[in-house]
PDB file of C-alpha atoms and ligand atoms in Angstrom:
ATOM      1  CA  MET J   1     120.225 -52.604-194.178  1.00 45.00           C
ATOM      2  CA  THR J   2     121.670 -53.735-197.480  1.00 48.00           C
ATOM      3  CA  ALA J   3     123.296 -56.881-198.811  1.00 47.00           C
ATOM      4  CA  ASP J   4     126.801 -56.569-200.290  1.00 53.00           C
ATOM      5  CA  GLY J   5     125.610 -55.190-203.607  1.00 57.00           C
ATOM      6  CA  GLY J   6     123.534 -52.458-201.969  1.00 60.00           C
ATOM      7  CA  ARG J   7     120.318 -54.482-202.396  1.00 72.00           C
ATOM      8  CA  ALA J   8     117.982 -54.483-199.357  1.00 79.00           C
ATOM      9  CA  LEU J   9     118.072 -57.759-197.439  1.00 86.00           C
ATOM     10  CA  SER J  10     114.913 -59.863-197.606  1.00 88.00           C
ATOM     11  CA  GLY J  11     113.322 -60.800-194.290  1.00 90.00           C
ATOM     12  CA  ARG J  12     114.726 -64.287-194.654  1.00 89.00           C
ATOM     13  CA  GLU J  13     118.273 -63.061-195.310  1.00 91.00           C
ATOM     14  CA  LEU J  14     118.057 -60.607-192.434  1.00 94.00           C
ATOM     15  CA  LEU J  15     116.955 -63.263-189.955  1.00 95.00           C
ATOM     16  CA  LYS J  16     119.665 -65.683-191.092  1.00 93.00           C
ATOM     17  CA  ARG J  17     122.283 -62.993-190.725  1.00 95.00           C
ATOM     18  CA  LEU J  18     121.068 -62.007-187.258  1.00 96.00           C
ATOM     19  CA  ILE J  19     121.056 -65.626-186.125  1.00 96.00           C
ATOM     20  CA  PHE J  20     124.647 -66.154-187.317  1.00 96.00           C
ATOM     21  CA  ASP J  21     125.646 -62.842-185.660  1.00 96.00           C
ATOM     22  CA  SER J  22     124.019 -63.927-182.385  1.00 95.00           C
ATOM     23  CA  TYR J  23     125.193 -67.524-181.926  1.00 95.00           C
ATOM     24  CA  PRO J  24     128.360 -69.562-182.428  1.00 93.00           C
ATOM     25  CA  GLU J  25     128.299 -71.262-185.837  1.00 94.00           C
ATOM     26  CA  ARG J  26     127.148 -74.688-184.608  1.00 92.00           C
ATOM     27  CA  GLU J  27     124.277 -73.244-182.571  1.00 92.00           C
ATOM     28  CA  ALA J  28     123.306 -70.911-185.412  1.00 95.00           C
ATOM     29  CA  ALA J  29     123.201 -73.834-187.828  1.00 94.00           C
ATOM     30  CA  ALA J  30     121.019 -75.827-185.395  1.00 91.00           C
ATOM     31  CA  VAL J  31     118.640 -72.873-185.040  1.00 93.00           C
ATOM     32  CA  THR J  32     118.274 -72.269-188.786  1.00 93.00           C
ATOM     33  CA  ASP J  33     117.883 -76.011-189.337  1.00 91.00           C
ATOM     34  CA  GLY J  34     115.069 -75.996-186.747  1.00 89.00           C
ATOM     35  CA  LEU J  35     113.349 -73.067-188.441  1.00 90.00           C
ATOM     36  CA  ASP J  36     113.696 -74.827-191.804  1.00 88.00           C
ATOM     37  CA  ARG J  37     111.827 -77.813-190.393  1.00 87.00           C
ATOM     38  CA  LEU J  38     109.172 -75.829-188.527  1.00 85.00           C
ATOM     39  CA  ARG J  39     106.436 -76.644-191.021  1.00 81.00           C
ATOM     40  CA  ASN J  40     106.858 -80.368-190.418  1.00 86.00           C
ATOM     41  CA  ARG J  41     106.693 -80.277-186.647  1.00 88.00           C
ATOM     42  CA  CYS J  42     104.254 -82.575-184.832  1.00 93.00           C
ATOM     43  CA  VAL J  43     100.880 -81.253-183.773  1.00 97.00           C
ATOM     44  CA  SER J  44     101.002 -80.675-180.020  1.00 97.00           C
ATOM     45  CA  LEU J  45      98.204 -80.110-177.552  1.00 98.00           C
ATOM     46  CA  ARG J  46      97.382 -79.494-173.947  1.00 98.00           C
ATOM     47  CA  LEU J  47      94.701 -81.534-172.206  1.00 98.00           C
ATOM     48  CA  ASN J  48      92.363 -79.247-170.308  1.00 98.00           C
ATOM     49  CA  PRO J  49      91.395 -80.544-166.848  1.00 98.00           C
ATOM     50  CA  LEU J  50      88.891 -77.666-166.514  1.00 98.00           C
ATOM     51  CA  ARG J  51      86.725 -79.454-169.088  1.00 97.00           C
ATOM     52  CA  GLY J  52      86.259 -83.100-168.182  1.00 90.00           C
ATOM     53  CA  GLU J  53      88.756 -85.740-167.111  1.00 97.00           C
ATOM     54  CA  PRO J  54      91.992 -85.704-169.112  1.00 97.00           C
ATOM     55  CA  GLU J  55      92.154 -89.536-169.055  1.00 97.00           C
ATOM     56  CA  LYS J  56      88.768 -89.775-170.771  1.00 98.00           C
ATOM     57  CA  THR J  57      89.809 -87.171-173.349  1.00 98.00           C
ATOM     58  CA  LEU J  58      92.901 -89.246-174.112  1.00 98.00           C
ATOM     59  CA  LEU J  59      90.790 -92.369-174.678  1.00 98.00           C
ATOM     60  CA  GLU J  60      88.482 -90.333-176.898  1.00 97.00           C
ATOM     61  CA  LEU J  61      91.455 -89.170-179.012  1.00 98.00           C
ATOM     62  CA  GLU J  62      92.711 -92.756-179.279  1.00 98.00           C
ATOM     63  CA  SER J  63      89.250 -93.871-180.406  1.00 97.00           C
ATOM     64  CA  TYR J  64      89.793 -91.671-183.511  1.00 96.00           C
ATOM     65  CA  GLY J  65      92.974 -93.592-184.302  1.00 97.00           C
ATOM     66  CA  LEU J  66      95.232 -90.830-182.943  1.00 97.00           C
ATOM     67  CA  LYS J  67      98.321 -91.787-180.952  1.00 97.00           C
ATOM     68  CA  PRO J  68      98.894 -89.116-178.292  1.00 98.00           C
ATOM     69  CA  GLU J  69     102.344 -89.240-176.682  1.00 98.00           C
ATOM     70  CA  GLN J  70     102.933 -87.441-173.408  1.00 97.00           C
ATOM     71  CA  VAL J  71     105.957 -85.147-173.190  1.00 95.00           C
ATOM     72  CA  GLY J  72     108.266 -85.923-170.273  1.00 90.00           C
ATOM     73  CA  TRP J  73     108.043 -82.553-168.528  1.00 92.00           C
ATOM     74  CA  TYR J  74     104.338 -81.785-168.333  1.00 95.00           C
ATOM     75  CA  GLU J  75     101.512 -84.156-167.455  1.00 96.00           C
ATOM     76  CA  HIS J  76      99.045 -82.428-169.760  1.00 98.00           C
ATOM     77  CA  GLY J  77     101.403 -81.805-172.706  1.00 98.00           C
ATOM     78  CA  TYR J  78     101.100 -84.215-175.654  1.00 98.00           C
ATOM     79  CA  ILE J  79     102.250 -84.584-179.226  1.00 97.00           C
ATOM     80  CA  LEU J  80     100.186 -86.282-181.915  1.00 98.00           C
ATOM     81  CA  PRO J  81     102.628 -87.966-184.314  1.00 96.00           C
ATOM     82  CA  GLY J  82     101.313 -88.180-187.849  1.00 95.00           C
ATOM     83  CA  ALA J  83      98.222 -86.035-187.156  1.00 96.00           C
ATOM     84  CA  LYS J  84      97.213 -82.942-189.106  1.00 95.00           C
ATOM     85  CA  GLU J  85      95.962 -79.826-187.347  1.00 95.00           C
ATOM     86  CA  ALA J  86      93.046 -79.558-189.793  1.00 96.00           C
ATOM     87  CA  GLU J  87      91.655 -82.933-188.697  1.00 96.00           C
ATOM     88  CA  ILE J  88      91.990 -82.108-184.974  1.00 98.00           C
ATOM     89  CA  VAL J  89      90.090 -78.803-185.086  1.00 98.00           C
ATOM     90  CA  SER J  90      86.874 -80.525-186.153  1.00 97.00           C
ATOM     91  CA  LEU J  91      86.882 -83.009-183.253  1.00 98.00           C
ATOM     92  CA  PRO J  92      84.397 -82.566-180.356  1.00 97.00           C
ATOM     93  CA  ALA J  93      87.334 -82.600-177.885  1.00 98.00           C
ATOM     94  CA  TYR J  94      88.695 -79.487-179.587  1.00 98.00           C
ATOM     95  CA  LEU J  95      85.353 -77.754-180.154  1.00 98.00           C
ATOM     96  CA  GLU J  96      84.303 -78.328-176.542  1.00 98.00           C
ATOM     97  CA  GLY J  97      87.589 -77.070-175.098  1.00 98.00           C
ATOM     98  CA  ARG J  98      88.847 -80.390-173.710  1.00 98.00           C
ATOM     99  CA  ILE J  99      92.051 -79.912-175.677  1.00 98.00           C
ATOM    100  CA  TYR J 100      93.919 -76.778-176.756  1.00 98.00           C
ATOM    101  CA  LEU J 101      96.379 -76.844-179.635  1.00 98.00           C
ATOM    102  CA  GLN J 102      99.559 -75.226-178.374  1.00 97.00           C
ATOM    103  CA  SER J 103     103.213 -75.468-179.297  1.00 94.00           C
ATOM    104  CA  LEU J 104     105.362 -77.232-176.714  1.00 93.00           C
ATOM    105  CA  SER J 105     107.670 -74.277-176.104  1.00 93.00           C
ATOM    106  CA  SER J 106     104.697 -72.030-175.448  1.00 96.00           C
ATOM    107  CA  MET J 107     103.566 -74.349-172.629  1.00 97.00           C
ATOM    108  CA  LEU J 108     106.764 -73.608-170.712  1.00 96.00           C
ATOM    109  CA  PRO J 109     106.292 -70.042-169.386  1.00 98.00           C
ATOM    110  CA  PRO J 110     103.178 -70.829-167.255  1.00 98.00           C
ATOM    111  CA  ILE J 111     104.898 -73.951-165.896  1.00 96.00           C
ATOM    112  CA  ILE J 112     108.008 -71.962-164.998  1.00 96.00           C
ATOM    113  CA  LEU J 113     105.862 -69.293-163.314  1.00 98.00           C
ATOM    114  CA  LYS J 114     104.504 -71.990-160.920  1.00 97.00           C
ATOM    115  CA  PRO J 115     101.318 -70.059-160.133  1.00 98.00           C
ATOM    116  CA  ASN J 116      99.670 -70.636-156.748  1.00 98.00           C
ATOM    117  CA  HIS J 117      96.007 -71.140-155.984  1.00 97.00           C
ATOM    118  CA  ASN J 118      94.570 -68.204-154.101  1.00 96.00           C
ATOM    119  CA  SER J 119      96.991 -65.693-155.595  1.00 98.00           C
ATOM    120  CA  ASP J 120      96.813 -62.660-157.867  1.00 98.00           C
ATOM    121  CA  ILE J 121      98.200 -63.305-161.323  1.00 99.00           C
ATOM    122  CA  LEU J 122      98.651 -60.869-164.191  1.00 99.00           C
ATOM    123  CA  ASP J 123      98.971 -61.937-167.825  1.00 99.00           C
ATOM    124  CA  MET J 124     100.162 -58.750-169.557  1.00 99.00           C
ATOM    125  CA  ALA J 125      99.858 -59.798-173.211  1.00 98.00           C
ATOM    126  CA  ALA J 126      97.187 -62.429-173.212  1.00 98.00           C
ATOM    127  CA  ALA J 127      95.488 -63.049-176.563  1.00 98.00           C
ATOM    128  CA  PRO J 128      94.626 -65.505-177.962  1.00 98.00           C
ATOM    129  CA  GLY J 129      94.866 -66.994-174.488  1.00 98.00           C
ATOM    130  CA  GLY J 130      96.946 -70.163-174.751  1.00 98.00           C
ATOM    131  CA  LYS J 131      98.907 -69.300-171.650  1.00 98.00           C
ATOM    132  CA  THR J 132      96.039 -67.592-169.796  1.00 98.00           C
ATOM    133  CA  THR J 133      93.904 -70.721-170.076  1.00 98.00           C
ATOM    134  CA  GLN J 134      96.895 -72.818-169.043  1.00 98.00           C
ATOM    135  CA  LEU J 135      97.375 -70.612-165.951  1.00 98.00           C
ATOM    136  CA  ALA J 136      93.687 -71.094-165.106  1.00 98.00           C
ATOM    137  CA  ALA J 137      94.086 -74.860-165.522  1.00 98.00           C
ATOM    138  CA  LEU J 138      97.297 -75.005-163.449  1.00 98.00           C
ATOM    139  CA  THR J 139      95.532 -73.181-160.614  1.00 98.00           C
ATOM    140  CA  GLN J 140      92.261 -75.130-161.083  1.00 98.00           C
ATOM    141  CA  ASN J 141      90.437 -71.814-161.485  1.00 98.00           C
ATOM    142  CA  ARG J 142      91.352 -70.973-157.886  1.00 98.00           C
ATOM    143  CA  ALA J 143      93.603 -67.969-158.564  1.00 98.00           C
ATOM    144  CA  ARG J 144      92.475 -64.468-159.494  1.00 98.00           C
ATOM    145  CA  ILE J 145      93.852 -63.962-163.002  1.00 98.00           C
ATOM    146  CA  THR J 146      93.820 -60.608-164.775  1.00 98.00           C
ATOM    147  CA  ALA J 147      94.417 -60.920-168.515  1.00 99.00           C
ATOM    148  CA  CYS J 148      95.284 -57.779-170.489  1.00 99.00           C
ATOM    149  CA  GLU J 149      95.102 -57.423-174.230  1.00 98.00           C
ATOM    150  CA  MET J 150      95.124 -54.132-176.090  1.00 98.00           C
ATOM    151  CA  ASN J 151      93.948 -55.304-179.504  1.00 98.00           C
ATOM    152  CA  ARG J 152      90.142 -55.367-179.666  1.00 98.00           C
ATOM    153  CA  VAL J 153      89.796 -58.216-182.173  1.00 98.00           C
ATOM    154  CA  ARG J 154      92.365 -60.342-180.379  1.00 98.00           C
ATOM    155  CA  CYS J 155      90.628 -59.556-177.102  1.00 98.00           C
ATOM    156  CA  GLU J 156      87.421 -61.065-178.474  1.00 98.00           C
ATOM    157  CA  ARG J 157      89.358 -64.170-179.426  1.00 98.00           C
ATOM    158  CA  LEU J 158      90.764 -64.292-175.894  1.00 98.00           C
ATOM    159  CA  ARG J 159      87.272 -64.076-174.373  1.00 98.00           C
ATOM    160  CA  PHE J 160      86.055 -66.804-176.724  1.00 98.00           C
ATOM    161  CA  ASN J 161      88.907 -69.131-175.772  1.00 98.00           C
ATOM    162  CA  LEU J 162      88.431 -68.470-172.060  1.00 98.00           C
ATOM    163  CA  ARG J 163      84.758 -69.423-172.357  1.00 98.00           C
ATOM    164  CA  ARG J 164      85.465 -72.489-174.432  1.00 98.00           C
ATOM    165  CA  GLN J 165      88.179 -73.670-172.050  1.00 98.00           C
ATOM    166  CA  GLY J 166      86.100 -73.033-168.913  1.00 98.00           C
ATOM    167  CA  ALA J 167      88.643 -70.553-167.528  1.00 98.00           C
ATOM    168  CA  GLY J 168      86.161 -68.827-165.227  1.00 98.00           C
ATOM    169  CA  SER J 169      88.766 -67.303-162.915  1.00 97.00           C
ATOM    170  CA  VAL J 170      89.985 -64.792-165.497  1.00 98.00           C
ATOM    171  CA  PHE J 171      89.092 -61.104-165.548  1.00 98.00           C
ATOM    172  CA  VAL J 172      89.782 -59.581-168.978  1.00 98.00           C
ATOM    173  CA  MET J 173      90.952 -55.997-169.441  1.00 98.00           C
ATOM    174  CA  GLU J 174      91.044 -54.614-172.960  1.00 98.00           C
ATOM    175  CA  THR J 175      93.877 -52.219-172.310  1.00 98.00           C
ATOM    176  CA  ASP J 176      97.496 -51.326-172.918  1.00 98.00           C
ATOM    177  CA  SER J 177      99.349 -53.010-170.037  1.00 98.00           C
ATOM    178  CA  ARG J 178     101.886 -50.190-170.004  1.00 98.00           C
ATOM    179  CA  ARG J 179      99.093 -47.989-168.662  1.00 98.00           C
ATOM    180  CA  LEU J 180      98.018 -50.226-165.776  1.00 98.00           C
ATOM    181  CA  ASP J 181      97.523 -48.318-162.541  1.00 98.00           C
ATOM    182  CA  PRO J 182     100.615 -48.633-160.316  1.00 96.00           C
ATOM    183  CA  PHE J 183      98.197 -49.062-157.430  1.00 97.00           C
ATOM    184  CA  LEU J 184      97.613 -52.666-158.641  1.00 98.00           C
ATOM    185  CA  SER J 185      99.922 -55.460-157.467  1.00 98.00           C
ATOM    186  CA  PHE J 186     100.341 -59.141-158.249  1.00 98.00           C
ATOM    187  CA  ASP J 187     102.032 -62.235-156.810  1.00 98.00           C
ATOM    188  CA  SER J 188     102.924 -63.581-160.270  1.00 98.00           C
ATOM    189  CA  ILE J 189     103.220 -61.860-163.609  1.00 99.00           C
ATOM    190  CA  LEU J 190     103.517 -63.453-167.016  1.00 99.00           C
ATOM    191  CA  LEU J 191     104.850 -61.160-169.707  1.00 99.00           C
ATOM    192  CA  ASP J 192     104.640 -63.131-172.944  1.00 98.00           C
ATOM    193  CA  ALA J 193     105.800 -60.111-174.832  1.00 98.00           C
ATOM    194  CA  PRO J 194     104.883 -58.985-178.341  1.00 98.00           C
ATOM    195  CA  CYS J 195     107.917 -59.763-180.480  1.00 98.00           C
ATOM    196  CA  SER J 196     109.278 -60.144-183.994  1.00 96.00           C
ATOM    197  CA  GLY J 197     108.186 -63.807-184.018  1.00 94.00           C
ATOM    198  CA  SER J 198     111.649 -64.770-185.267  1.00 94.00           C
ATOM    199  CA  GLY J 199     111.501 -68.140-183.490  1.00 93.00           C
ATOM    200  CA  THR J 200     108.285 -69.226-185.141  1.00 90.00           C
ATOM    201  CA  VAL J 201     108.764 -68.336-188.794  1.00 86.00           C
ATOM    202  CA  ALA J 202     109.572 -71.098-191.215  1.00 79.00           C
ATOM    203  CA  LEU J 203     112.648 -69.932-193.132  1.00 76.00           C
ATOM    204  CA  SER J 204     111.055 -71.276-196.287  1.00 71.00           C
ATOM    205  CA  GLU J 205     108.445 -68.505-196.090  1.00 75.00           C
ATOM    206  CA  SER J 206     108.993 -65.136-197.742  1.00 75.00           C
ATOM    207  CA  MET J 207     109.007 -63.265-194.396  1.00 83.00           C
ATOM    208  CA  GLU J 208     108.245 -59.912-195.986  1.00 85.00           C
ATOM    209  CA  GLY J 209     107.220 -58.296-192.695  1.00 89.00           C
ATOM    210  CA  PHE J 210     110.419 -59.250-190.886  1.00 93.00           C
ATOM    211  CA  THR J 211     112.492 -56.057-190.772  1.00 93.00           C
ATOM    212  CA  GLU J 212     114.948 -54.201-188.530  1.00 95.00           C
ATOM    213  CA  LEU J 213     112.123 -51.778-187.828  1.00 96.00           C
ATOM    214  CA  LEU J 214     109.889 -54.563-186.505  1.00 96.00           C
ATOM    215  CA  ILE J 215     112.659 -55.690-184.157  1.00 97.00           C
ATOM    216  CA  GLN J 216     113.272 -52.142-182.911  1.00 98.00           C
ATOM    217  CA  LYS J 217     109.552 -51.612-182.320  1.00 98.00           C
ATOM    218  CA  SER J 218     109.289 -54.918-180.459  1.00 98.00           C
ATOM    219  CA  VAL J 219     112.297 -54.101-178.289  1.00 98.00           C
ATOM    220  CA  ARG J 220     110.835 -50.727-177.302  1.00 98.00           C
ATOM    221  CA  SER J 221     107.558 -52.292-176.279  1.00 98.00           C
ATOM    222  CA  GLN J 222     109.277 -55.215-174.475  1.00 98.00           C
ATOM    223  CA  LYS J 223     111.366 -52.823-172.364  1.00 98.00           C
ATOM    224  CA  ALA J 224     108.362 -50.700-171.416  1.00 98.00           C
ATOM    225  CA  LEU J 225     106.226 -53.724-170.569  1.00 98.00           C
ATOM    226  CA  LEU J 226     108.923 -55.357-168.443  1.00 98.00           C
ATOM    227  CA  LYS J 227     109.506 -52.095-166.582  1.00 98.00           C
ATOM    228  CA  LYS J 228     105.774 -52.016-165.861  1.00 98.00           C
ATOM    229  CA  ALA J 229     105.855 -55.627-164.661  1.00 98.00           C
ATOM    230  CA  VAL J 230     108.565 -54.710-162.147  1.00 98.00           C
ATOM    231  CA  GLU J 231     106.393 -51.837-160.952  1.00 98.00           C
ATOM    232  CA  LEU J 232     103.398 -54.144-160.409  1.00 98.00           C
ATOM    233  CA  ILE J 233     105.026 -57.179-158.805  1.00 98.00           C
ATOM    234  CA  LYS J 234     104.592 -57.694-155.066  1.00 98.00           C
ATOM    235  CA  PRO J 235     107.764 -58.042-152.971  1.00 97.00           C
ATOM    236  CA  GLY J 236     108.862 -61.688-153.262  1.00 97.00           C
ATOM    237  CA  GLY J 237     106.698 -62.230-156.349  1.00 98.00           C
ATOM    238  CA  THR J 238     107.752 -63.785-159.652  1.00 98.00           C
ATOM    239  CA  ILE J 239     107.800 -62.396-163.181  1.00 98.00           C
ATOM    240  CA  VAL J 240     108.278 -64.689-166.161  1.00 98.00           C
ATOM    241  CA  TYR J 241     109.386 -62.920-169.317  1.00 98.00           C
ATOM    242  CA  SER J 242     108.989 -64.898-172.555  1.00 98.00           C
ATOM    243  CA  THR J 243     108.923 -64.286-176.294  1.00 98.00           C
ATOM    244  CA  CYS J 244     108.715 -66.408-179.417  1.00 97.00           C
ATOM    245  CA  SER J 245     111.822 -64.704-180.764  1.00 97.00           C
ATOM    246  CA  ILE J 246     115.187 -66.393-181.120  1.00 96.00           C
ATOM    247  CA  LEU J 247     117.104 -63.107-181.015  1.00 97.00           C
ATOM    248  CA  PRO J 248     119.136 -62.073-177.917  1.00 97.00           C
ATOM    249  CA  ALA J 249     118.099 -58.446-178.512  1.00 98.00           C
ATOM    250  CA  GLU J 250     114.519 -59.402-177.611  1.00 98.00           C
ATOM    251  CA  ASN J 251     115.396 -61.869-174.882  1.00 98.00           C
ATOM    252  CA  GLU J 252     118.612 -61.843-172.808  1.00 97.00           C
ATOM    253  CA  GLU J 253     119.315 -58.187-173.529  1.00 98.00           C
ATOM    254  CA  ILE J 254     115.877 -57.108-172.297  1.00 98.00           C
ATOM    255  CA  VAL J 255     116.256 -59.201-169.146  1.00 98.00           C
ATOM    256  CA  SER J 256     119.857 -58.056-168.537  1.00 98.00           C
ATOM    257  CA  GLU J 257     118.837 -54.429-168.777  1.00 98.00           C
ATOM    258  CA  ILE J 258     116.086 -54.746-166.188  1.00 98.00           C
ATOM    259  CA  LEU J 259     118.387 -56.742-163.894  1.00 98.00           C
ATOM    260  CA  SER J 260     120.950 -53.953-164.045  1.00 97.00           C
ATOM    261  CA  CYS J 261     118.402 -51.617-162.405  1.00 95.00           C
ATOM    262  CA  GLY J 262     118.726 -53.717-159.242  1.00 95.00           C
ATOM    263  CA  ALA J 263     115.009 -53.853-158.381  1.00 96.00           C
ATOM    264  CA  VAL J 264     114.662 -57.542-159.295  1.00 98.00           C
ATOM    265  CA  GLU J 265     116.983 -60.534-159.309  1.00 98.00           C
ATOM    266  CA  LEU J 266     117.250 -63.527-161.606  1.00 98.00           C
ATOM    267  CA  ASP J 267     115.751 -66.768-160.338  1.00 97.00           C
ATOM    268  CA  CYS J 268     117.672 -69.230-162.511  1.00 96.00           C
ATOM    269  CA  ILE J 269     115.789 -71.787-164.583  1.00 94.00           C
ATOM    270  CA  ASP J 270     117.350 -75.241-164.534  1.00 88.00           C
ATOM    271  CA  ALA J 271     117.134 -76.118-168.225  1.00 81.00           C
ATOM    272  CA  GLU J 272     118.738 -79.535-167.700  1.00 83.00           C
ATOM    273  CA  ALA J 273     116.118 -80.503-165.127  1.00 83.00           C
ATOM    274  CA  LEU J 274     113.457 -79.695-167.702  1.00 81.00           C
ATOM    275  CA  GLY J 275     115.118 -82.170-170.065  1.00 82.00           C
ATOM    276  CA  LEU J 276     114.509 -79.957-173.083  1.00 81.00           C
ATOM    277  CA  PRO J 277     116.680 -79.228-176.073  1.00 83.00           C
ATOM    278  CA  THR J 278     117.997 -75.689-175.593  1.00 88.00           C
ATOM    279  CA  VAL J 279     120.369 -73.359-177.376  1.00 90.00           C
ATOM    280  CA  LYS J 280     123.198 -71.897-175.299  1.00 89.00           C
ATOM    281  CA  ASN J 281     122.367 -68.236-174.846  1.00 92.00           C
ATOM    282  CA  ARG J 282     124.127 -65.181-173.408  1.00 92.00           C
ATOM    283  CA  LEU J 283     122.511 -65.073-169.960  1.00 96.00           C
ATOM    284  CA  GLU J 284     123.000 -68.075-167.738  1.00 94.00           C
ATOM    285  CA  GLY J 285     119.827 -69.095-165.900  1.00 95.00           C
ATOM    286  CA  THR J 286     117.526 -68.142-168.785  1.00 96.00           C
ATOM    287  CA  VAL J 287     116.296 -70.577-171.437  1.00 95.00           C
ATOM    288  CA  THR J 288     116.247 -70.364-175.237  1.00 94.00           C
TER     289      THR J 288
HETATM  290  N1  LIG I   1     100.300 -65.002-174.449  1.00 70.83           N
HETATM  291  C1  LIG I   1      99.539 -65.238-175.666  1.00 70.83           C
HETATM  292  C2  LIG I   1      99.209 -66.699-175.760  1.00 70.83           C
HETATM  293  O1  LIG I   1      99.896 -67.541-175.167  1.00 70.83           O
HETATM  294  O2  LIG I   1      98.221 -67.037-176.427  1.00 70.83           O
HETATM  295  C3  LIG I   1     100.306 -64.741-176.894  1.00 70.83           C
HETATM  296  C4  LIG I   1     100.634 -63.284-176.763  1.00 70.83           C
HETATM  297  S1  LIG I   1     101.240 -62.524-178.228  1.00 70.83           S
HETATM  298  C5  LIG I   1     102.900 -63.003-178.181  1.00 70.83           C
HETATM  299  C6  LIG I   1     101.332 -60.857-177.702  1.00 70.83           C
HETATM  300  C7  LIG I   1      99.958 -60.193-177.519  1.00 70.83           C
HETATM  301  O3  LIG I   1     100.184 -58.973-176.808  1.00 70.83           O
HETATM  302  C8  LIG I   1      99.270 -59.784-178.800  1.00 70.83           C
HETATM  303  O4  LIG I   1      97.947 -60.270-178.786  1.00 70.83           O
HETATM  304  C9  LIG I   1      99.271 -58.258-178.795  1.00 70.83           C
HETATM  305  O5  LIG I   1      98.119 -57.688-179.376  1.00 70.83           O
HETATM  306  C10 LIG I   1      99.329 -57.975-177.304  1.00 70.83           C
HETATM  307  N2  LIG I   1      99.959 -56.691-176.915  1.00 70.83           N
HETATM  308  C11 LIG I   1     100.991 -56.057-177.505  1.00 70.83           C
HETATM  309  N3  LIG I   1     101.335 -54.976-176.816  1.00 70.83           N
HETATM  310  C12 LIG I   1     100.498 -54.914-175.745  1.00 70.83           C
HETATM  311  C13 LIG I   1     100.353 -54.014-174.661  1.00 70.83           C
HETATM  312  N4  LIG I   1     101.144 -52.949-174.551  1.00 70.83           N
HETATM  313  N5  LIG I   1      99.388 -54.242-173.749  1.00 70.83           N
HETATM  314  C14 LIG I   1      98.566 -55.315-173.880  1.00 70.83           C
HETATM  315  N6  LIG I   1      98.655 -56.200-174.886  1.00 70.83           N
HETATM  316  C15 LIG I   1      99.614 -56.008-175.799  1.00 70.83           C
END
């Protein structure tokens, strides 16, 4: 990949180019503007009902002069205008697992999965556990959750977060999810796939690691993992596929390819009902 003069594109230039190749100009400008402002976004958190009463935790946060504001689409999702992450991570509510710092968009996949109590749930790419602990909270620790993570260090972090958050219904497997035994089956599967991270990088950063190769590697792993998810889902079950990438190659194209096999169908997400700002993407019924 080279710029006009034959010079290799920097990660930043590459991402900008891919965004403008992927979206109409207005959308592309909104996306790059969003990435430019990523560093200044509000701290957001999830109240954890598995550790104490959320109402009491809210009062506790207010007693520190914080001003938590609930988001409209999730009772336990809050932003903290004006707060700094560094000041939150030393609070007892954080250290004792009553709150979990989590970006708002990353709270969506577990909500969309709508996990049931007394069901078998698989989280295929779990660490550090933001969504696993949310799944445990949404099911009040009454579902059987299997959380897979293949990276040993990240797996330790996952175990730590599960303990801290009181997510006792989770069984951790340090394994490559692509190798899960086809004998297993689940009612709900969350595949929060490894990705290029293109939706979470501030464009002001140097982005040295962002390359075509990283995208290709991510796509290969996303396809294999989603194929595995289809193999492991029970008839009538639900798979949610999510990434923190903004690129269609890692999102709609992965989903479209698996749909074309005919083994699963798309259960459309009503983005308007969620009341969230979205970018128009190439596969109706999915959300970017
Ligand atoms: N869902 C997590 C959360 O909400 O905290 C974030 C997951 S992160 C996007 C992807 C994770 O998948 C990484 O920790 C990575 O090590 C792991 N991973 C990548 N490929 C995997 C595979 N084949 N099997 C299991 N885990 C994998």
